Short mmCIF file of C-alpha atoms in Angstrom, two decimals:
data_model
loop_
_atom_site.label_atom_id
_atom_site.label_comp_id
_atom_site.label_asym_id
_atom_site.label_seq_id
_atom_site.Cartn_x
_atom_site.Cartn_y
_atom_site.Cartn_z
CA UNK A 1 143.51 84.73 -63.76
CA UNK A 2 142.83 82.29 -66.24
CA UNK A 3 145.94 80.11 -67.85
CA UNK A 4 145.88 80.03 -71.24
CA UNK A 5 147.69 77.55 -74.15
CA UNK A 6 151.18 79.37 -75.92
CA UNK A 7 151.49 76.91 -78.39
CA UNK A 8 148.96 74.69 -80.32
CA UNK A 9 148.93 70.75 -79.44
CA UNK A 10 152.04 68.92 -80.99
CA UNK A 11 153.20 65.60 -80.99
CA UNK A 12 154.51 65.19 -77.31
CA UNK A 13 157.40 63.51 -79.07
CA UNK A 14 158.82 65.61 -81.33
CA UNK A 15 161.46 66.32 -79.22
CA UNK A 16 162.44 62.77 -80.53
CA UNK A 17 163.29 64.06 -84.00
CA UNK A 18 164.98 67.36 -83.45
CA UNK A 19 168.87 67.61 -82.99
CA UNK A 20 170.80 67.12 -79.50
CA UNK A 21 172.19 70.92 -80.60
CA UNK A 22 169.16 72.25 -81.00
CA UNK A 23 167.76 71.16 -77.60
CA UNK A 24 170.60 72.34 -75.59
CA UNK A 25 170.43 75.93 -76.90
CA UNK A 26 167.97 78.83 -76.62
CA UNK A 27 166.56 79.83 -79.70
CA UNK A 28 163.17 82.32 -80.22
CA UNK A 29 160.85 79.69 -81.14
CA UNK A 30 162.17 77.59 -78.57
CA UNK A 31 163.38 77.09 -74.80
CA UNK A 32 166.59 75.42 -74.35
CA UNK A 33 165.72 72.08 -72.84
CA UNK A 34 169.13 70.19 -72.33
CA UNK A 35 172.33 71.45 -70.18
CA UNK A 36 173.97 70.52 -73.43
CA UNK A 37 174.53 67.90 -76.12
CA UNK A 38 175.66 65.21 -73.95
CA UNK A 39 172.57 65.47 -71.82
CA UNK A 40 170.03 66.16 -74.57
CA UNK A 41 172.24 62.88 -76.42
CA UNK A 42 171.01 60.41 -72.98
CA UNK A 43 167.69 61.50 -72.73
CA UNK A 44 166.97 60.97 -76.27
CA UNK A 45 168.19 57.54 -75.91
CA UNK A 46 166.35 56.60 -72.57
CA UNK A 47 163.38 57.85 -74.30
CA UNK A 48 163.78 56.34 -77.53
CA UNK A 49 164.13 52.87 -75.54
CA UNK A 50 161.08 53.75 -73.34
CA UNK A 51 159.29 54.35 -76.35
CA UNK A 52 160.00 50.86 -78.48
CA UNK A 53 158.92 48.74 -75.55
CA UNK A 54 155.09 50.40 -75.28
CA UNK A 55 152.99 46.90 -76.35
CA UNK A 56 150.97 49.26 -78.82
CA UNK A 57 151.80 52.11 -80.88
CA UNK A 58 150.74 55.41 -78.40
CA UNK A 59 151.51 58.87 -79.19
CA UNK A 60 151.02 61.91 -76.51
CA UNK A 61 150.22 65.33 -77.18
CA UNK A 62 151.43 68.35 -75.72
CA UNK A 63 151.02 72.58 -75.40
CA UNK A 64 152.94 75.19 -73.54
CA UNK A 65 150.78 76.96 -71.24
CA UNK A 66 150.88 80.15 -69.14
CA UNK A 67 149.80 80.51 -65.48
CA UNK A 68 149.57 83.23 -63.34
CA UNK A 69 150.65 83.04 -59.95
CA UNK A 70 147.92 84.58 -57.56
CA UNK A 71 150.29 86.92 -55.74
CA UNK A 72 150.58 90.40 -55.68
CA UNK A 73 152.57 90.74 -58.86
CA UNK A 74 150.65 87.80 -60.62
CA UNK A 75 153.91 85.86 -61.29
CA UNK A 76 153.71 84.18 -64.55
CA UNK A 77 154.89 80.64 -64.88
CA UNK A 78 155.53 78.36 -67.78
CA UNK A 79 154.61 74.85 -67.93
CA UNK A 80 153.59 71.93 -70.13
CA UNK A 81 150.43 69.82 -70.86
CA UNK A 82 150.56 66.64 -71.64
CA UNK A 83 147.53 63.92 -72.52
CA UNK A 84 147.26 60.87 -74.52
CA UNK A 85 146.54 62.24 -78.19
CA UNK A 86 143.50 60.15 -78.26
CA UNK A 87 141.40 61.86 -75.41
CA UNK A 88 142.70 64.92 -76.18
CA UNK A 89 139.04 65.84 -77.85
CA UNK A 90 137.10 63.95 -75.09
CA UNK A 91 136.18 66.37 -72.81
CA UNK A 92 133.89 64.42 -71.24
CA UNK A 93 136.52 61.61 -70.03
CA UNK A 94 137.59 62.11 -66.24
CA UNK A 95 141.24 61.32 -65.65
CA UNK A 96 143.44 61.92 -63.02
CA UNK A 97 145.94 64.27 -63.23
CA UNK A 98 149.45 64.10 -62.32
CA UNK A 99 151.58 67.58 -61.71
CA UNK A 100 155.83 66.99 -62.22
CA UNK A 101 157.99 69.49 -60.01
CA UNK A 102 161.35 70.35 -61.27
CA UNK A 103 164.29 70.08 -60.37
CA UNK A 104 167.22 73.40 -60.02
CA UNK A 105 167.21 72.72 -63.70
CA UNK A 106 163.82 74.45 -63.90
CA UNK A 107 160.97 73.42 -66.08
CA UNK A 108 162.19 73.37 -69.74
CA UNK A 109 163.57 69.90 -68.65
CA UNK A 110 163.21 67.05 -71.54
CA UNK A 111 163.82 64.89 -69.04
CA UNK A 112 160.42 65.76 -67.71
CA UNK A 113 159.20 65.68 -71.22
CA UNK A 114 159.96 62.21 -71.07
CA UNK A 115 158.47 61.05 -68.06
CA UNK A 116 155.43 62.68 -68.98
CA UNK A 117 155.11 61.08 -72.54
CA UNK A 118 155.84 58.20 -70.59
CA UNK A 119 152.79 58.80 -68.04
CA UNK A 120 150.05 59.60 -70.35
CA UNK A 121 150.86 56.59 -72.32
CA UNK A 122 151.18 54.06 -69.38
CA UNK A 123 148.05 51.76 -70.34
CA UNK A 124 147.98 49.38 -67.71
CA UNK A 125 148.54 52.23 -65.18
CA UNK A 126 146.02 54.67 -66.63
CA UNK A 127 143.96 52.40 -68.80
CA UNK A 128 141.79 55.61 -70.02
CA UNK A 129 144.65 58.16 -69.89
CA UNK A 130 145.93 60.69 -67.54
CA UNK A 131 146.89 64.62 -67.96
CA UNK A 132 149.86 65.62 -66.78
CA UNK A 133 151.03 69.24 -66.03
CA UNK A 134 154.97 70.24 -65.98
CA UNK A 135 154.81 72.78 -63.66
CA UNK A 136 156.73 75.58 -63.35
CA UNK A 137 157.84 76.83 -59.75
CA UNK A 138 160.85 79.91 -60.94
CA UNK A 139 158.98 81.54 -64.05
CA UNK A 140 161.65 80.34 -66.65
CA UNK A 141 159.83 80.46 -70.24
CA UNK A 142 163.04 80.52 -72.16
CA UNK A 143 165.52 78.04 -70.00
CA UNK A 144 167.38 80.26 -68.82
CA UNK A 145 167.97 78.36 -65.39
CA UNK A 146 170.33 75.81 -67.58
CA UNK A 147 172.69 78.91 -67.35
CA UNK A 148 172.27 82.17 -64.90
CA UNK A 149 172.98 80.08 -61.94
CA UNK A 150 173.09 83.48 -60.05
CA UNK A 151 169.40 84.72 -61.18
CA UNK A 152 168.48 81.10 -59.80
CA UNK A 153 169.96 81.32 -56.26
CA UNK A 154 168.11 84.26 -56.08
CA UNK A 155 164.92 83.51 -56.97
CA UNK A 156 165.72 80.25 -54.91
CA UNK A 157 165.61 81.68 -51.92
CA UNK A 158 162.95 84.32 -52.68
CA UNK A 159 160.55 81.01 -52.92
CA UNK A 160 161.82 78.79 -50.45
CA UNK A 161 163.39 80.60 -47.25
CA UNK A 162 160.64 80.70 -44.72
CA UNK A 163 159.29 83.92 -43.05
CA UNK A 164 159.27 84.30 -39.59
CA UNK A 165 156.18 82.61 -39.01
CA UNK A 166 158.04 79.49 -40.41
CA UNK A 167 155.53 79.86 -43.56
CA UNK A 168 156.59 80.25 -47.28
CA UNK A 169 154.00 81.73 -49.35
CA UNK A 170 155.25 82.16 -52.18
CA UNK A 171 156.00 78.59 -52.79
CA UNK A 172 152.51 77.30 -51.42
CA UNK A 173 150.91 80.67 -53.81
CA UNK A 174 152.98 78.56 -57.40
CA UNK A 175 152.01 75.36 -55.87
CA UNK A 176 148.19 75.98 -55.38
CA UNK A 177 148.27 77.80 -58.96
CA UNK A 178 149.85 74.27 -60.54
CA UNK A 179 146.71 72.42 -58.96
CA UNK A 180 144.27 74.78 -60.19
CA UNK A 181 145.70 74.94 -63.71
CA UNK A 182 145.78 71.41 -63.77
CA UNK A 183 142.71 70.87 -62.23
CA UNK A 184 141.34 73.16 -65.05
CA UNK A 185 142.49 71.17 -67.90
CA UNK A 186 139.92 69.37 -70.02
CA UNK A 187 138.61 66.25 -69.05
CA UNK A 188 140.89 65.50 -66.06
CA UNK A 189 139.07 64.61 -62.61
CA UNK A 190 139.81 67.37 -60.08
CA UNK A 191 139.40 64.92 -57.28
CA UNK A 192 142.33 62.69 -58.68
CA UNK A 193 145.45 64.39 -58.22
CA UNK A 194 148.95 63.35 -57.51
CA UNK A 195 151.95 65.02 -57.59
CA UNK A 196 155.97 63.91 -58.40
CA UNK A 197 159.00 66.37 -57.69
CA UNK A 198 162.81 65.86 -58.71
CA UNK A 199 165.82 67.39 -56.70
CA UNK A 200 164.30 70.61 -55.63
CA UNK A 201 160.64 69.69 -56.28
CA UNK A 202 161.01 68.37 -52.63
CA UNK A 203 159.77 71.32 -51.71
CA UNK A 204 156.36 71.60 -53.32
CA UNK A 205 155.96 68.61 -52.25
CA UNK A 206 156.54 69.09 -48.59
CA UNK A 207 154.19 72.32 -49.22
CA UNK A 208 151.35 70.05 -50.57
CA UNK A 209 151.14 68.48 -47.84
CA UNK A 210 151.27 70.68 -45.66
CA UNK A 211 148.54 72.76 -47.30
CA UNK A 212 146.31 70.03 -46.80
CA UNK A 213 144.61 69.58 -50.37
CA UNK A 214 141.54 66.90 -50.35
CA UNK A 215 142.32 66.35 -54.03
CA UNK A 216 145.85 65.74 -53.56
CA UNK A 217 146.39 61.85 -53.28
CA UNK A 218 149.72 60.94 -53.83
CA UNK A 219 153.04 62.58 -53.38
CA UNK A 220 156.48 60.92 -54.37
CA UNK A 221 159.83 62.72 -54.35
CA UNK A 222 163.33 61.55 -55.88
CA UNK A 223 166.53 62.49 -54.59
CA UNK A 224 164.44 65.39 -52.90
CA UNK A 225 166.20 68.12 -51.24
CA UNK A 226 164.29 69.20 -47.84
CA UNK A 227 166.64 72.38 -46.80
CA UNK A 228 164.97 74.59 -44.68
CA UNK A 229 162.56 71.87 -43.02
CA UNK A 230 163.85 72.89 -39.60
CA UNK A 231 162.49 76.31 -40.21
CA UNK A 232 159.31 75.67 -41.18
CA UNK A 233 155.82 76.34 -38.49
CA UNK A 234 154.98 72.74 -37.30
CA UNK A 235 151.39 71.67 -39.21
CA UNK A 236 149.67 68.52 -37.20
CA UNK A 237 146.69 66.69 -39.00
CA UNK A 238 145.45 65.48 -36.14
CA UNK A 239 143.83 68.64 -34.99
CA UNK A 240 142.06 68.60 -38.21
CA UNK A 241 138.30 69.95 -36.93
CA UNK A 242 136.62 69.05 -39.52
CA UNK A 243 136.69 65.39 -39.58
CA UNK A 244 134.98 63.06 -37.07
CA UNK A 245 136.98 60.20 -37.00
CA UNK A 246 140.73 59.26 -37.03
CA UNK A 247 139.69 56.85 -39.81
CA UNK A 248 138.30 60.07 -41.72
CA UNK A 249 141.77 61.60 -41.05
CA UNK A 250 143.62 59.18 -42.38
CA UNK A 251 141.86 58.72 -45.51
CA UNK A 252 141.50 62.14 -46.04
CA UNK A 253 145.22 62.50 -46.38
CA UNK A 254 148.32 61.61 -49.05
CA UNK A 255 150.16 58.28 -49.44
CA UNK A 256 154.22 59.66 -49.87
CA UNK A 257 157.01 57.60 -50.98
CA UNK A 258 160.12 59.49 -50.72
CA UNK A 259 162.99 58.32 -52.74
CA UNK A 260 166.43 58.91 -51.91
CA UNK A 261 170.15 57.74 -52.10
CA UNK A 262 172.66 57.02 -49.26
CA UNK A 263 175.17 58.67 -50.29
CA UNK A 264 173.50 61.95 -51.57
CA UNK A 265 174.94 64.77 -50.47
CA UNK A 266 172.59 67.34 -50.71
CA UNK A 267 169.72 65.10 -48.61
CA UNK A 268 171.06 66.28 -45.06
CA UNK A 269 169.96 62.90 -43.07
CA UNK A 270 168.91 65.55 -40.52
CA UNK A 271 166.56 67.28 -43.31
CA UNK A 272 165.35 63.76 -44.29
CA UNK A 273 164.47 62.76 -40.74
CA UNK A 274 162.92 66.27 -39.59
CA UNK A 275 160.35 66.13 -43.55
CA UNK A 276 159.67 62.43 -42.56
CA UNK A 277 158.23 63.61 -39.13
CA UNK A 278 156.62 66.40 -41.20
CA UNK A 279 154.89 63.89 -42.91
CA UNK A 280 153.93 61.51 -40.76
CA UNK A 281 152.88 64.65 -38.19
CA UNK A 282 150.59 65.90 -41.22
CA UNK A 283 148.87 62.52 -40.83
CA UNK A 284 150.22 61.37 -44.43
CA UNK A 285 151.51 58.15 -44.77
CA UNK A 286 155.06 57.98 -45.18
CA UNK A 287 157.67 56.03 -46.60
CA UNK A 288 161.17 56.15 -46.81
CA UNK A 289 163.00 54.22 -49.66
CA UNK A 290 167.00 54.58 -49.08
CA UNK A 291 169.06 53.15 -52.15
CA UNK A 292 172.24 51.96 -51.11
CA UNK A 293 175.51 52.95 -53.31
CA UNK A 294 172.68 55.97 -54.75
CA UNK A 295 173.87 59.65 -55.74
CA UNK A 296 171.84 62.71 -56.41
CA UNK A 297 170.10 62.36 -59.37
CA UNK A 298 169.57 58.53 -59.55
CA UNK A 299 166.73 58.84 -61.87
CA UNK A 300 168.27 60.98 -64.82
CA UNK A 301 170.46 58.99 -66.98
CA UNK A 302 171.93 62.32 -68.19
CA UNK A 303 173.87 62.35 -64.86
CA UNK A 304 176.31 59.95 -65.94
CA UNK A 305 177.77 63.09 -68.08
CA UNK A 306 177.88 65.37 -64.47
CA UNK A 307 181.54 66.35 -63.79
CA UNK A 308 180.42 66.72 -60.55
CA UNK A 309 180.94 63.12 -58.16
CA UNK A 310 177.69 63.93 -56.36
CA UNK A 311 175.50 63.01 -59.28
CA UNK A 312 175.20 59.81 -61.08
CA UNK A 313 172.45 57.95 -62.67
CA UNK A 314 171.41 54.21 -61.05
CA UNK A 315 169.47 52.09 -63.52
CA UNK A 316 168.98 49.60 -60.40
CA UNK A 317 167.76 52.43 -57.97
CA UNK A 318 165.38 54.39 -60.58
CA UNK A 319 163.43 51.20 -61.49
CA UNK A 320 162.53 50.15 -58.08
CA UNK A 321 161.72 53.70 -57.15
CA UNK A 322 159.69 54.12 -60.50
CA UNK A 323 158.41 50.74 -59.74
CA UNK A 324 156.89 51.48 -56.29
CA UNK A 325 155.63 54.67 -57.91
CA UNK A 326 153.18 52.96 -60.27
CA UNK A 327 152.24 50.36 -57.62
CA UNK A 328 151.17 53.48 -55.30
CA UNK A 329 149.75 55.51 -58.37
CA UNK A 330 147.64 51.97 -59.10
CA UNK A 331 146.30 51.90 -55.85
CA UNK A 332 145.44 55.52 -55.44
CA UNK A 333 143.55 55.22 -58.77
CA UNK A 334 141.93 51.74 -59.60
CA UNK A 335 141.40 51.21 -55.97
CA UNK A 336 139.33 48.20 -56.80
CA UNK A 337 141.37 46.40 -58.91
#
């Protein structure tokens, strides 16, 4: 089933004007996108910074859009388009497209609003723009993962406990429907496709590449959680028929940079080793960057208001992980530069 566009294009940020109270409550024209004012109070700082240093003045623009999930009760899901406002009629333009998986906040995230305002406006990484899809893997239109923590753990595990084939379904059915919605979109190049998840968007991206998606280039997690990865059916790209040549093989597959902290503790190091085989198993390239001194949720500088000791932003730790992000991203998509 076709996704379709809930809200006409707006400014991607005009989240920047509108009131750290209004953003961390649910309203009916309007998902709650903050846990609450503190939170909504950092982000709009970070991205307020982010913002001033762009060389030239950029603007993004954005649209809510629903998805259907092709399962048997066509799960809808609720994500966000973004694209640089000036391609945003240029349907002819082929950019790559970049998909963001949340993290157990779910999907009305500003944080992720920010990093993919950010994206679509990164010249020198995407000199002719990029279109980026915030996917949704739980079905939360309204937000309301910032507070039913119960209605989360269940549909949690619904998603990502593995049958006993080792398989899980229902996260690779919501993954595959974020590529094809993406790959959809207007002008975006549905060979070019990379994909970044947060927290619990480990898991999508463990299932990407595991579903073994030509299109699917590049795959980078942050402070990923991998629970479960003992469970899961082994998946070898070596056996891969339909290539001739180990070189074909290797090409044919994902760069990942995984992005984690020492002292996280809700990255088992046994999880971390077992997806790292995964990986590598898959025939994906793999790396492993470890931050030393690095909590859960390095990247979000909203975690500096967690009560909780196992979170804490890491200014030092997010810019060399966002740093060896672009460098892959750069490779993957101005390969001869």
């Amino acid at each position: 089933m076709a996704a379709s566009l809930t809200s006409s294009w707006e400014p991607g940020t005009e989240i920047l004007s509108l009131d750290s109270s209004v953003l961390s409550t649910n309203s009916e024209d309007s998902p709650q996108l903050a846990k609450d004012v503190d939170y909504a109070e950092a982000i709009l700082k970070a991205w307020l910074s982010d913002a001033d240093e762009r060389t030239a003045k950029q603007t993004s623009t954005c649209s809510h859009i629903e998805y259907k999930c092709n399962n048997k009760d066509e799960t809808s899901l609720y994500g966000c388009i973004y694209r640089r406002s000036q391609i945003i009629e240029n349907n002819e333009s082929s950019v790559p497209g970049l998909i963001l998986f949340h993290t157990g906040a779910g999907p009305q995230d500003m944080f992720l609003r920010w990093k993919a305002d950010s994206l679509v406006n990164d010249k020198e990484l995407f000199p002719n723009g990029c279109v980026v899809l915030i996917a949704d893997i739980i079905g939360d239109r309204e937000g309301w993962a910032w507070s039913d923590r119960t209605r989360y753990d269940t549909v949690r595990k619904s998603i990502l406990i593995p049958d006993v084939n080792g398989e899980r379904n229902e996260l690779k059915c919501r993954v595959q429907a974020a590529i094809d919605t993406l790959s959809a979109q207007p002008g975006v190049d549905a060979g070019q496709i990379a994909a970044l998840g947060f927290c619990m968007g480990g898991h999508p991206i463990l299932e990407l590449a595991r579903m073994n998606v030509p299109s699917v280039k590049v795959l980078v997690t942050y402070h990923g959680v991998f629970d479960g990865v003992d469970r899961l059916s082994h998946v070898s790209g070596i056996d891969n028929k339909s290539s001739n040549s180990d070189d074909e093989v290797s090409t044919s597959k994902p760069n990942v940079l995984v992005c984690t902290g020492e002292d996280d503790p809700f990255v088992g190091k046994q999880d971390l080793a077992l997806a790292t085989v995964m990986f590598n198993d898959i025939g994906c390239n793999c790396r492993v960057m470890e931050f030393e001194k690095t909590r859960h949720g390095f990247t979000n500088p909203a975690q500096d208001y967690n009560p909780s000791d196992a979170f804490a932003f890491n200014e030092d730790s997010y810019s060399k992980s966002w740093s060896a992000t672009r460098n892959l991203l750069k490779e993957a998509f101005q390969p001869n530069e």
